[in-house]
Coordinates of C-alpha atoms and ligand atoms in Angstrom, one line a residue:
Chain Y
X1 CA -9.5 -55.1 1.0
X2 CA -11.5 -52.4 -0.9
X3 CA -13.8 -51.2 1.9
X4 CA -14.6 -52.3 5.2
X5 CA -16.4 -50.8 8.4
X6 CA -14.5 -48.7 10.9
X7 CA -15.1 -46.7 14.0
X8 CA -13.9 -43.1 13.0
X9 CA -13.3 -40.5 15.6
X10 CA -15.2 -37.3 14.9
X11 CA -12.1 -34.6 15.3
X12 CA -13.7 -31.4 14.2
X13 CA -17.2 -30.3 13.5
X14 CA -18.4 -26.9 12.0
X15 CA -21.7 -25.5 10.9
X16 CA -20.7 -23.9 7.7
X17 CA -24.1 -22.5 6.8
X18 CA -27.4 -22.9 8.6
X19 CA -27.9 -26.9 8.7
X20 CA -25.1 -27.6 6.6
X21 CA -22.3 -29.5 8.8
X22 CA -18.5 -29.9 8.0
X23 CA -17.0 -33.0 9.8
X24 CA -13.6 -34.2 10.0
X25 CA -13.1 -37.8 11.1
X26 CA -9.8 -39.8 11.6
X27 CA -9.3 -42.2 8.7
X28 CA -8.3 -45.9 8.4
X29 CA -5.7 -46.7 5.8
X30 CA -8.6 -47.9 3.4
X31 CA -10.2 -44.5 3.6
X32 CA -6.9 -42.9 3.1
X33 CA -7.0 -44.7 -0.2
X34 CA -10.5 -43.2 -1.2
X35 CA -11.1 -41.8 -4.7
X36 CA -12.8 -38.6 -5.7
X37 CA -16.5 -39.4 -6.0
X38 CA -16.4 -42.4 -3.6
X39 CA -18.8 -42.2 -0.7
X40 CA -19.3 -43.7 2.7
X41 CA -22.2 -45.1 4.3
X42 CA -22.5 -44.0 8.1
X43 CA -24.6 -45.7 10.6
X44 CA -26.8 -43.5 12.5
X45 CA -27.6 -44.4 16.1
X46 CA -31.3 -45.8 16.4
X47 CA -31.6 -46.3 12.7
X48 CA -31.8 -49.4 10.5
X49 CA -30.2 -47.9 7.4
X50 CA -26.7 -46.4 7.0
X51 CA -26.8 -42.7 5.3
X52 CA -24.7 -42.4 2.3
X53 CA -22.5 -39.4 2.2
X54 CA -19.8 -38.3 -0.3
X55 CA -16.3 -38.1 0.6
X56 CA -15.6 -34.3 0.4
X57 CA -11.7 -34.3 0.9
X58 CA -9.0 -36.5 2.3
X59 CA -6.3 -34.8 3.8
X60 CA -3.8 -35.2 6.8
X61 CA -5.2 -38.4 7.8
X62 CA -8.5 -37.3 8.1
X63 CA -11.8 -37.6 5.6
X64 CA -13.9 -34.3 5.3
X65 CA -17.7 -35.1 5.1
X66 CA -20.2 -32.1 4.5
X67 CA -23.7 -32.8 4.6
X68 CA -27.2 -30.9 5.0
X69 CA -29.8 -31.6 7.5
X70 CA -32.7 -33.2 5.4
X71 CA -34.4 -35.6 7.6
X72 CA -34.2 -37.6 11.0
X73 CA -30.9 -39.3 9.9
X74 CA -28.9 -36.4 9.0
X75 CA -30.3 -34.5 12.2
X76 CA -29.1 -37.1 14.5
X77 CA -25.8 -37.1 12.6
X78 CA -25.4 -33.4 13.0
X79 CA -25.7 -33.9 16.9
X80 CA -22.9 -36.0 17.4
X81 CA -19.8 -34.4 19.4
X82 CA -16.1 -34.0 18.7
X83 CA -14.6 -37.2 20.5
X84 CA -17.7 -39.2 19.4
X85 CA -16.8 -42.3 17.0
X86 CA -18.8 -42.7 13.8
X87 CA -19.4 -46.2 12.4
X88 CA -18.4 -45.8 8.8
X89 CA -18.5 -48.3 6.0
X90 CA -16.2 -47.3 2.9
X91 CA -14.8 -46.4 0.7
X92 CA -17.7 -47.4 -1.6
X93 CA -18.5 -46.9 -5.2
X94 CA -17.0 -45.8 -8.5
X95 CA -16.1 -42.3 -8.7
X96 CA -14.7 -39.5 -10.8
X97 CA -12.1 -40.3 -13.5
X98 CA -9.6 -37.6 -13.3
X99 CA -7.0 -37.4 -16.1
X100 CA -3.5 -35.9 -16.2
X101 CA -3.2 -32.8 -18.2
X102 CA -6.9 -32.3 -19.0
X103 CA -9.0 -29.1 -18.1
X104 CA -12.2 -29.7 -16.0
X105 CA -15.5 -27.9 -15.2
X106 CA -16.7 -28.9 -11.9
X107 CA -20.4 -28.2 -11.8
X108 CA -22.3 -28.3 -8.5
X109 CA -25.8 -27.6 -7.0
X110 CA -26.3 -27.0 -3.3
X111 CA -25.3 -30.2 -1.4
X112 CA -24.1 -31.7 -4.5
X113 CA -21.0 -29.7 -4.4
X114 CA -18.9 -31.5 -1.8
X115 CA -17.7 -34.4 -3.8
X116 CA -16.6 -32.2 -6.2
X117 CA -13.9 -30.5 -4.1
X118 CA -11.9 -33.6 -3.9
X119 CA -12.1 -34.3 -7.5
X120 CA -11.1 -30.5 -8.5
X121 CA -8.1 -30.9 -6.0
X122 CA -6.8 -33.8 -8.2
X123 CA -7.3 -32.2 -11.5
X124 CA -4.5 -30.2 -13.2
X125 CA -6.7 -27.4 -14.3
X126 CA -9.9 -26.9 -12.7
X127 CA -12.9 -24.4 -13.2
X128 CA -15.8 -24.4 -10.6
X129 CA -19.5 -23.6 -11.3
X130 CA -21.3 -23.6 -8.0
X131 CA -25.1 -22.9 -7.5
X132 CA -26.9 -22.5 -4.4
X133 CA -30.5 -21.5 -3.3
X134 CA -29.5 -18.2 -1.9
X135 CA -26.6 -16.4 -0.1
X136 CA -27.0 -18.1 3.2
X137 CA -26.7 -21.7 1.7
X138 CA -23.4 -21.1 0.1
X139 CA -20.6 -23.7 1.2
X140 CA -17.1 -24.5 0.5
X141 CA -16.5 -21.3 -1.7
X142 CA -13.2 -20.6 -0.4
X143 CA -12.0 -24.3 -0.7
X144 CA -12.9 -24.4 -4.3
X145 CA -11.3 -20.9 -4.8
X146 CA -8.0 -22.7 -3.5
X147 CA -8.2 -25.7 -5.8
X148 CA -9.5 -24.1 -9.1
X149 CA -8.2 -21.2 -11.4
X150 CA -11.7 -19.8 -11.5
X151 CA -15.0 -20.1 -9.5
X152 CA -18.4 -19.3 -10.9
X153 CA -21.1 -18.7 -8.4
X154 CA -24.8 -18.5 -9.0
X155 CA -27.9 -18.3 -6.8
X156 CA -31.4 -19.0 -7.5
X157 CA -32.6 -15.8 -5.8
X158 CA -29.7 -13.6 -7.0
X159 CA -28.7 -12.9 -3.3
X160 CA -25.2 -13.6 -4.5
X161 CA -23.1 -14.1 -7.6
X162 CA -24.8 -14.5 -10.9
X163 CA -28.9 -14.5 -10.6
X164 CA -29.7 -17.7 -12.2
X165 CA -28.8 -21.2 -12.6
X166 CA -25.4 -23.1 -13.2
X167 CA -26.1 -23.8 -16.7
X168 CA -25.8 -20.2 -17.6
X169 CA -22.0 -19.8 -16.7
X170 CA -21.4 -23.5 -17.9
X171 CA -22.9 -22.6 -21.4
X172 CA -20.4 -19.7 -21.6
X173 CA -17.3 -21.6 -20.5
X174 CA -17.8 -25.1 -22.0
X175 CA -15.7 -24.4 -25.1
X176 CA -12.6 -23.8 -22.7
X177 CA -12.7 -27.1 -21.0
X178 CA -12.0 -30.9 -22.0
X179 CA -14.6 -32.4 -19.5
X180 CA -17.5 -31.9 -17.2
X181 CA -18.0 -33.4 -13.8
X182 CA -21.3 -32.6 -12.1
X183 CA -23.2 -33.4 -9.0
X184 CA -26.5 -32.1 -7.9
X185 CA -30.3 -32.4 -8.2
X186 CA -31.5 -34.7 -11.1
X187 CA -33.0 -31.9 -13.2
X188 CA -29.8 -29.9 -13.0
X189 CA -27.7 -33.0 -14.1
X190 CA -30.0 -33.6 -17.1
X191 CA -29.5 -30.0 -18.1
X192 CA -25.8 -30.3 -17.7
X193 CA -25.5 -33.6 -19.8
X194 CA -27.4 -31.8 -22.5
X195 CA -25.0 -28.7 -22.6
X196 CA -22.2 -31.4 -22.7
X197 CA -23.5 -33.3 -25.3
X198 CA -24.2 -30.3 -27.5
X199 CA -20.7 -29.4 -27.3
X200 CA -19.2 -32.8 -27.7
X201 CA -17.7 -32.9 -24.3
X202 CA -17.4 -35.9 -22.1
X203 CA -19.4 -35.7 -19.1
X204 CA -19.3 -37.6 -15.8
X205 CA -22.3 -37.2 -13.4
X206 CA -22.9 -38.2 -9.7
X207 CA -26.5 -39.9 -9.0
X208 CA -28.2 -40.2 -5.8
X209 CA -30.6 -43.0 -5.0
X210 CA -32.0 -44.7 -1.6
X211 CA -29.6 -47.4 -0.5
X212 CA -29.7 -50.4 1.8
X213 CA -26.3 -52.4 1.9
X214 CA -24.2 -49.8 -0.1
X215 CA -22.0 -52.6 -1.6
X216 CA -23.8 -53.9 -4.3
X217 CA -25.8 -56.9 -3.0
X218 CA -29.4 -56.0 -2.5
X219 CA -30.2 -54.2 -5.6
X220 CA -32.4 -51.5 -4.1
X221 CA -30.4 -48.5 -5.5
X222 CA -31.4 -48.9 -9.0
X223 CA -30.7 -46.1 -11.8
X224 CA -31.9 -46.4 -15.2
X225 CA -29.1 -46.7 -17.6
X226 CA -28.2 -47.7 -21.2
X227 CA -24.9 -49.1 -21.6
X228 CA -23.6 -50.6 -24.8
X229 CA -27.1 -50.2 -26.0
X230 CA -28.8 -52.3 -23.6
X231 CA -31.3 -50.6 -21.2
X232 CA -31.6 -51.7 -17.6
X233 CA -30.9 -50.8 -14.2
X234 CA -27.4 -50.2 -12.6
X235 CA -26.6 -49.8 -8.9
X236 CA -25.7 -46.4 -7.9
X237 CA -23.5 -48.0 -4.9
X238 CA -21.3 -50.1 -7.1
X239 CA -21.6 -49.2 -10.7
X240 CA -22.2 -45.5 -9.5
X241 CA -22.4 -43.0 -7.9
X242 CA -20.5 -41.5 -11.0
X243 CA -21.7 -42.4 -14.4
X244 CA -20.8 -41.3 -17.9
X245 CA -23.8 -38.8 -18.6
X246 CA -24.8 -40.6 -21.9
X247 CA -25.4 -43.8 -20.0
X248 CA -27.9 -42.7 -17.7
X249 CA -31.6 -42.7 -18.7
X250 CA -33.3 -39.7 -17.3
Chain F
X1 CA -16.3 -74.1 21.9
X2 CA -20.0 -75.5 21.7
X3 CA -21.3 -77.5 18.7
X4 CA -22.8 -75.2 16.2
X5 CA -23.4 -77.5 13.5
X6 CA -26.9 -78.0 12.5
X7 CA -28.5 -80.4 10.0
X8 CA -31.4 -79.5 7.7
X9 CA -33.0 -82.1 5.8
X10 CA -29.7 -84.1 5.6
X11 CA -27.5 -81.2 4.6
X12 CA -25.1 -80.3 7.1
X13 CA -24.3 -76.7 8.0
X14 CA -21.2 -75.4 10.0
X15 CA -23.3 -73.1 12.0
X16 CA -27.3 -72.2 11.8
X17 CA -26.5 -68.6 10.3
X18 CA -27.7 -68.3 6.6
X19 CA -27.5 -65.1 4.8
X20 CA -31.2 -64.2 3.7
X21 CA -32.2 -64.4 0.0
X22 CA -32.1 -60.8 -1.6
X23 CA -29.9 -59.4 1.0
X24 CA -26.6 -60.9 0.2
X25 CA -26.5 -61.1 -3.7
X26 CA -24.4 -63.9 -4.7
X27 CA -22.1 -63.3 -1.8
X28 CA -19.4 -61.6 -4.0
X29 CA -19.4 -58.1 -2.1
X30 CA -19.6 -59.6 1.3
X31 CA -16.6 -61.6 0.8
X32 CA -14.7 -58.3 1.0
X33 CA -15.6 -58.4 4.7
X34 CA -14.8 -62.1 5.6
X35 CA -14.5 -65.5 3.9
X36 CA -18.0 -66.9 3.2
X37 CA -16.9 -70.0 5.1
X38 CA -17.6 -68.3 8.1
X39 CA -21.4 -68.6 7.4
X40 CA -23.6 -71.7 7.6
X41 CA -25.0 -71.0 4.3
X42 CA -26.0 -68.6 1.6
X43 CA -29.5 -68.4 0.2
X44 CA -28.9 -66.5 -3.1
X45 CA -30.8 -63.8 -4.6
X46 CA -34.1 -65.2 -6.0
X47 CA -33.8 -66.0 -9.6
X48 CA -36.4 -66.5 -12.3
X49 CA -36.3 -68.5 -15.6
X50 CA -35.2 -65.4 -17.5
X51 CA -33.5 -62.1 -16.6
X52 CA -35.7 -59.6 -14.9
X53 CA -34.7 -55.9 -14.4
X54 CA -36.9 -55.5 -11.3
X55 CA -39.1 -52.3 -10.4
X56 CA -38.4 -48.7 -11.0
X57 CA -37.0 -46.8 -8.1
X58 CA -37.3 -46.0 -5.1
X59 CA -37.2 -49.5 -4.0
X60 CA -36.5 -49.1 -0.3
X61 CA -38.0 -46.9 2.5
X62 CA -36.9 -46.8 6.1
X63 CA -39.7 -47.5 8.7
X64 CA -39.5 -47.8 12.6
X65 CA -37.0 -50.5 13.3
X66 CA -37.1 -51.8 9.8
X67 CA -37.4 -51.3 6.0
X68 CA -39.8 -52.0 3.1
X69 CA -38.4 -53.0 -0.1
X70 CA -39.6 -53.5 -3.6
X71 CA -36.7 -54.9 -5.8
X72 CA -39.0 -56.8 -7.9
X73 CA -36.6 -59.7 -8.2
X74 CA -34.1 -58.1 -10.4
X75 CA -31.8 -61.1 -11.5
X76 CA -29.6 -62.3 -14.3
X77 CA -31.7 -65.5 -14.7
X78 CA -31.1 -69.2 -14.0
X79 CA -28.8 -70.0 -16.7
X80 CA -26.6 -67.1 -15.9
X81 CA -26.6 -68.0 -12.2
X82 CA -25.6 -71.6 -12.9
X83 CA -23.0 -70.7 -15.5
X84 CA -21.4 -67.4 -14.0
X85 CA -22.1 -67.3 -10.2
X86 CA -22.3 -70.8 -9.2
X87 CA -18.8 -72.2 -9.9
X88 CA -17.3 -69.5 -7.8
X89 CA -20.0 -69.9 -4.9
X90 CA -19.8 -73.7 -4.7
X91 CA -16.0 -73.5 -3.8
X92 CA -16.7 -71.0 -0.9
X93 CA -17.2 -74.0 1.6
X94 CA -20.4 -73.1 2.7
X95 CA -24.1 -74.4 1.9
X96 CA -25.5 -72.8 -1.2
X97 CA -29.2 -72.4 -1.5
X98 CA -30.8 -71.5 -4.8
X99 CA -33.8 -69.3 -4.2
X100 CA -36.4 -69.7 -7.1
X101 CA -39.3 -67.5 -8.2
X102 CA -41.7 -67.8 -11.1
X103 CA -44.9 -66.8 -12.5
X104 CA -46.2 -70.4 -13.6
X105 CA -45.9 -74.1 -12.5
X106 CA -43.6 -74.6 -15.7
X107 CA -41.3 -71.9 -14.5
X108 CA -40.7 -73.4 -11.1
X109 CA -40.4 -76.9 -12.5
X110 CA -37.9 -75.8 -15.2
X111 CA -35.7 -74.3 -12.8
X112 CA -35.7 -77.0 -10.2
X113 CA -35.0 -79.4 -12.9
X114 CA -31.9 -77.3 -14.1
X115 CA -30.7 -76.5 -10.6
X116 CA -31.0 -80.4 -9.6
X117 CA -28.2 -81.0 -12.0
X118 CA -26.0 -78.3 -10.7
X119 CA -23.8 -77.8 -7.8
X120 CA -26.3 -75.9 -5.5
X121 CA -27.0 -77.8 -2.1
X122 CA -30.7 -77.0 -1.7
X123 CA -33.5 -75.4 -3.5
X124 CA -35.8 -72.7 -1.8
X125 CA -39.1 -72.0 -3.5
X126 CA -40.1 -68.5 -3.3
X127 CA -43.8 -68.6 -3.4
X128 CA -44.0 -65.6 -1.2
X129 CA -42.5 -62.6 -2.9
X130 CA -44.8 -59.7 -2.6
X131 CA -43.3 -57.4 -4.8
X132 CA -44.0 -58.9 -8.4
X133 CA -47.3 -58.9 -10.1
X134 CA -48.0 -62.3 -11.4
X135 CA -47.0 -65.4 -9.6
X136 CA -45.0 -65.2 -6.5
X137 CA -47.0 -64.3 -3.4
X138 CA -50.2 -65.9 -5.2
X139 CA -49.0 -69.4 -5.0
X140 CA -48.1 -69.1 -1.3
X141 CA -51.3 -67.6 0.0
X142 CA -53.6 -70.7 0.3
X143 CA -53.4 -74.5 1.2
X144 CA -54.5 -75.5 -2.2
X145 CA -52.1 -73.3 -4.3
X146 CA -49.1 -74.1 -1.8
X147 CA -49.8 -77.9 -2.2
X148 CA -50.2 -77.8 -5.8
X149 CA -47.0 -76.1 -6.5
X150 CA -45.0 -78.4 -4.2
X151 CA -46.5 -81.2 -5.7
X152 CA -45.8 -80.1 -9.2
X153 CA -42.0 -79.0 -8.4
X154 CA -41.4 -82.2 -6.2
X155 CA -40.7 -84.7 -9.0
X156 CA -38.2 -82.3 -10.7
X157 CA -36.4 -81.4 -7.6
X158 CA -33.6 -83.9 -6.8
X159 CA -32.2 -81.5 -4.3
X160 CA -33.5 -81.1 -0.7
X161 CA -36.5 -78.8 -1.1
X162 CA -37.3 -75.9 1.2
X163 CA -40.7 -74.1 0.7
X164 CA -40.3 -70.4 1.7
X165 CA -43.8 -69.0 3.4
X166 CA -45.4 -66.0 3.4
X167 CA -46.6 -64.2 6.5
X168 CA -49.4 -62.5 4.6
X169 CA -51.7 -65.7 5.4
X170 CA -54.5 -66.1 8.2
X171 CA -53.3 -69.5 9.0
X172 CA -49.4 -70.1 8.4
X173 CA -49.5 -73.5 10.2
X174 CA -52.0 -75.3 7.7
X175 CA -49.9 -73.7 4.8
X176 CA -46.8 -75.3 6.3
X177 CA -48.8 -78.6 6.8
X178 CA -49.8 -78.4 3.0
X179 CA -46.2 -78.0 1.9
X180 CA -45.1 -80.9 4.1
X181 CA -47.8 -83.2 2.9
X182 CA -46.6 -82.9 -0.8
X183 CA -43.0 -83.5 0.2
X184 CA -41.3 -80.4 1.1
X185 CA -38.2 -81.3 2.9
X186 CA -38.0 -78.0 5.0
X187 CA -40.0 -74.8 5.2
X188 CA -38.2 -71.4 5.7
X189 CA -40.4 -68.4 7.3
X190 CA -41.0 -65.5 7.2
X191 CA -40.8 -63.8 4.0
X192 CA -41.5 -59.9 4.1
X193 CA -44.9 -58.5 5.4
X194 CA -46.5 -56.3 2.9
X195 CA -46.5 -52.3 4.0
X196 CA -46.7 -49.1 2.8
X197 CA -45.2 -45.4 3.7
X198 CA -46.6 -42.2 2.2
X199 CA -44.7 -38.9 1.9
X200 CA -47.1 -36.5 3.5
X201 CA -46.0 -33.6 1.5
X202 CA -46.3 -35.0 -1.9
X203 CA -49.1 -37.6 -0.8
X204 CA -46.9 -40.1 -2.8
X205 CA -46.1 -43.5 -1.6
X206 CA -42.2 -43.5 -1.1
X207 CA -41.8 -46.7 -3.0
X208 CA -42.5 -46.5 -6.5
X209 CA -44.3 -49.8 -6.6
X210 CA -46.7 -48.3 -4.0
X211 CA -46.3 -51.2 -1.6
X212 CA -43.3 -53.1 -0.3
X213 CA -42.3 -55.9 1.7
X214 CA -41.5 -55.1 5.5
X215 CA -38.3 -56.6 7.2
X216 CA -36.1 -55.9 10.0
X217 CA -36.4 -56.0 13.9
X218 CA -40.0 -54.4 13.6
X219 CA -41.3 -58.0 12.3
X220 CA -39.3 -60.3 14.8
X221 CA -42.1 -61.0 17.1
X222 CA -44.4 -62.0 14.1
X223 CA -41.8 -64.3 13.0
X224 CA -41.2 -65.8 16.4
X225 CA -45.0 -66.4 16.8
X226 CA -45.1 -68.1 13.2
X227 CA -42.1 -70.2 13.6
X228 CA -43.7 -71.5 16.9
X229 CA -47.1 -72.1 15.3
X230 CA -45.3 -74.0 12.3
X231 CA -43.1 -75.8 14.8
X232 CA -46.2 -77.3 16.5
X233 CA -47.8 -78.4 13.0
X234 CA -45.1 -80.0 11.3
X235 CA -42.2 -82.5 11.5
X236 CA -40.0 -81.2 9.0
X237 CA -37.1 -78.8 10.0
X238 CA -37.8 -74.9 10.1
X239 CA -35.4 -72.2 9.1
X240 CA -36.4 -69.3 11.0
X241 CA -35.9 -65.6 9.9
X242 CA -37.5 -62.2 10.2
X243 CA -35.9 -59.3 12.0
X244 CA -33.2 -61.4 13.9
X245 CA -30.7 -58.7 14.7
X246 CA -28.6 -60.0 17.7
X247 CA -27.6 -63.4 19.2
X248 CA -30.4 -63.1 21.6
X249 CA -33.0 -63.0 19.0
X250 CA -31.1 -66.0 17.3
X251 CA -31.5 -68.0 20.5
X252 CA -35.1 -67.0 20.8
X253 CA -35.9 -68.1 17.3
X254 CA -34.2 -71.5 17.7
X255 CA -36.1 -71.9 21.1
X256 CA -39.3 -71.2 19.1
X257 CA -38.6 -74.0 16.9
X258 CA -36.3 -73.1 14.2
X259 CA -33.3 -75.6 13.4
X260 CA -31.3 -72.9 11.3
X261 CA -31.8 -69.1 10.8
X262 CA -31.4 -66.7 8.0
X263 CA -30.6 -62.9 8.6
X264 CA -31.0 -60.3 6.1
X265 CA -32.0 -56.8 7.1
X266 CA -29.6 -56.5 9.9
X267 CA -26.5 -56.9 7.3
X268 CA -27.5 -53.4 6.1
X269 CA -26.4 -51.8 9.5
X270 CA -23.8 -54.2 10.2
X271 CA -22.1 -56.6 7.5
X272 CA -20.5 -58.5 10.2
X273 CA -23.7 -59.4 12.2
X274 CA -23.6 -63.1 11.1
X275 CA -20.1 -63.5 12.8
X276 CA -21.2 -61.5 15.9
X277 CA -24.4 -63.6 16.1
X278 CA -22.7 -66.9 15.9
X279 CA -20.0 -65.9 18.5
X280 CA -23.0 -64.8 21.0
X281 CA -24.6 -67.9 20.4
X282 CA -21.5 -70.0 21.4
X283 CA -21.0 -67.9 24.4
X284 CA -24.6 -68.6 25.4
X285 CA -24.3 -72.1 25.0
X286 CA -20.8 -72.4 26.8
X287 CA -22.2 -70.3 30.0
X288 CA -25.2 -72.5 30.1
X289 CA -23.3 -75.8 29.7
X290 CA -25.3 -76.7 26.5
X291 CA -23.1 -78.8 24.3
X292 CA -25.1 -78.4 21.0
X293 CA -27.0 -75.6 19.3
X294 CA -29.6 -78.1 18.0
X295 CA -30.7 -78.8 21.7
X296 CA -32.1 -75.3 21.9
X297 CA -34.6 -76.2 18.9
X298 CA -38.1 -76.2 20.1
X299 CA -37.2 -76.0 23.6
X300 CA -39.7 -73.5 24.4
X301 CA -41.5 -74.2 27.8
X302 CA -44.9 -72.9 26.8
X303 CA -47.4 -71.7 29.6
X304 CA -50.3 -74.3 29.8
Ligands
LIG401 C1 -23.8 -41.5 -3.2 C2 -24.6 -40.4 -2.3 C3 -23.9 -39.4 -1.8 C4 -24.2 -38.6 -1.0 N1 -23.6 -37.3 -0.7 C5 -24.1 -36.5 0.3 C6 -23.3 -35.5 0.9 O1 -22.0 -35.4 0.6 N2 -23.7 -34.5 1.7 C7 -25.3 -34.5 1.6 O2 -25.8 -33.7 2.6 N3 -26.1 -35.6 1.2 C8 -25.4 -36.5 0.7 N4 -26.3 -37.4 -0.1 C9 -27.7 -37.4 0.4 C10 -27.9 -38.1 1.8 O3 -27.7 -39.1 1.7 C11 -29.3 -37.9 2.1 O4 -29.7 -36.7 2.3 C12 -29.7 -38.5 3.4 O5 -29.6 -40.0 3.3 C13 -31.1 -38.1 4.1 O6 -31.1 -38.8 5.1 P1 -32.1 -38.2 6.2 O7 -32.3 -39.5 7.3 O8 -31.8 -37.2 7.0 O9 -33.6 -38.2 5.6 P2 -34.8 -39.1 5.6 O10 -35.9 -38.5 4.2 O11 -35.5 -39.1 6.8 O12 -34.2 -40.5 5.0 C14 -35.1 -41.6 5.0 C15 -34.5 -42.6 4.1 O13 -34.2 -42.2 2.7 C16 -32.8 -42.1 2.3 N5 -32.6 -40.8 1.7 C17 -33.5 -39.6 1.7 N6 -32.8 -38.7 1.0 C18 -32.1 -39.3 0.2 C19 -31.1 -38.8 -1.0 N7 -31.1 -37.7 -1.6 N8 -30.1 -39.9 -1.2 C20 -30.2 -41.3 -1.0 N9 -30.9 -41.5 0.1 C21 -31.8 -40.6 0.6 C22 -32.0 -41.9 3.7 O14 -30.8 -42.5 3.4 C23 -33.0 -42.9 4.5 O15 -32.5 -44.2 4.4 C24 -25.9 -38.5 -0.7 C25 -26.4 -39.5 -1.2 C26 -26.0 -40.4 -2.2 C27 -26.7 -41.6 -2.7
LIG402 C1 -33.7 -56.1 -0.4 C2 -34.4 -57.4 0.0 C3 -34.6 -58.3 -1.2 C4 -35.3 -59.4 -0.8 N1 -35.1 -60.6 -1.9 C5 -35.7 -61.6 -1.5 C6 -35.7 -62.6 -2.9 O1 -35.3 -62.3 -3.9 N2 -36.4 -64.0 -2.5 C7 -36.9 -64.1 -1.2 O2 -37.4 -65.2 -1.1 N3 -36.7 -63.2 -0.3 C8 -36.2 -61.9 -0.3 N4 -36.3 -61.2 0.6 C9 -37.0 -61.3 1.9 C10 -35.6 -62.0 3.0 O3 -35.1 -63.0 2.3 C11 -36.4 -62.4 4.2 O4 -37.3 -63.3 4.1 C12 -37.0 -61.0 5.1 O5 -36.1 -59.9 4.6 C13 -37.0 -61.1 6.7 O6 -35.7 -61.2 7.3 P1 -35.0 -60.1 7.9 O7 -35.8 -59.4 8.7 O8 -34.0 -60.7 8.5 O9 -34.5 -59.2 6.5 C14 -35.7 -60.0 0.3 C15 -35.5 -58.7 1.6 C16 -34.9 -57.9 1.3 C17 -34.7 -56.7 2.5
LIG403 S1 -27.5 -50.5 -1.8 FE1 -27.5 -52.5 -2.1 S2 -26.9 -52.7 -4.0 FE2 -26.8 -50.5 -3.8

């Protein structure tokens, strides 16, 4: 079996920045085999649709999920208590391909940073470029510092790190790396894909789209792609969320 | 164990639960959870004569107890379906229903003819899709057009023919009668109800198609009412659907007049819903000393 539903006990819960939550849930065997960049689809009590959340890390039989309150569903999730069971469907989707011996730049914006942590931990050499709105929205900095040889920090308002966007440090270091992996808002991904292309570096990006089934059956999570020169819609939950940057039609 | 088998237009289902078109793809993804033989049947994703890309995203929005969708019939086309999906599907030990949608009479007739020479068990005419510009729902909204499309397709369709009805009409009973009078072997209802959500900050509809089809628990009472009205109007069997989420909903829909059931949106919350609903129906039958699920069909005791 590749994926299944399971009740996973919430064993640890922290608010790591205002409105940002860090959950550790007990894993099933399936979840222990999750790959970086895959996600889980979480049932929110009282809601028809599950919420897709990236797998931030898998360690010691636990899965780490880091999310921001964005609306009603994530608000309800944030009120779950340690000891509660979360109904989780996963692991889902196609994640990042991390190859041995390669040097990667992991570029994340805001709540796009969590899936990059698990990926960075699997890379032989990793550099992180993390961008946030402001100093009070910084998450996972210490975790990336442990997993990466260097971490560049940017904030939109200059309240911490470099004043500007992730594309500034990325442009400076891109010559040093073999490949780029990115997750964050679409305009940011578009800009990163362009930098990678100009420097002839392969680039993998993690896309977001509203989902139904989460497994590839209902076709609602469409993302415009061009694969082998054929333009069409690919599905973020199965073919993605991670695509090669040149495959995505922005 | 009570007898869960049902018979719709001569086709035998091992239980009344059929996966609803468009929510289950061609079954492959859900076969990760359980063997597809656990289902009474599968109504496959709606297919068209040629491949369709569908609508731009977002294609889905959540609503109170339901969802809006506007996929726009993304599908690989009828030939691909017959060649690449059907050989696997027809070996799963469950009833396979092809769901077809077109823009013209010729589209429907061409697909009915091709599918009549294939392994599918039944053909469901989707004349009620609200999410494509031409065709689709326009065939399903007047008695004359429903009669005309059913009449046109009938000679080409050698398999039991189900006509799927739109709820976006004023008198669903007479629409069902029109389908019956031109030779439909069964009707299925309801398709989605046209709806809309708007983001109050951007003032943009959440769905790129602006409007979408409402499904899920929110539409269940409307579906029960329509199944009951149609059951009073026609003799052909009814496949009831629209918001069925629990075994109690399923029993209610059968009592209203359905012979078999389709379930869709609930799968998104719980992929195991069909299994749980079947177990619940069985327990209900056993507890009440009812031998066969078909005894429930149309057993409503209406207030006079
Ligand atoms: C593959 C994937 C991985 C993700 N990983 C994370 C993560 O690790 N951490 C995190 O905080 N967020 C993540 N998101 C975004 C997260 O799914 C949304 O923020 C969340 O669904 C919002 O739900 P809500 O009920 O709070 O918001 P509402 O706006 O009330 O949600 C309404 C509906 O829209 C959907 N929706 C709204 N925004 C998004 C969005 N950006 N992407 C997909 N669906 C959306 C919801 O799922 C729900 O069905 C991820 C999204 C995807 C597609
Ligand atoms: C994402 C999605 C796609 C659908 N696609 C089709 C389709 O291709 N053909 C069709 O006849 N009905 C389609 N439907 C309608 C369903 O088959 C069903 O009639 C409707 O959703 C009501 O049932 P439910 O509330 O159990 O989902 C679709 C519904 C959804 C939610
Ligand atoms: S969410 Fe159903 S196909 Fe992706």
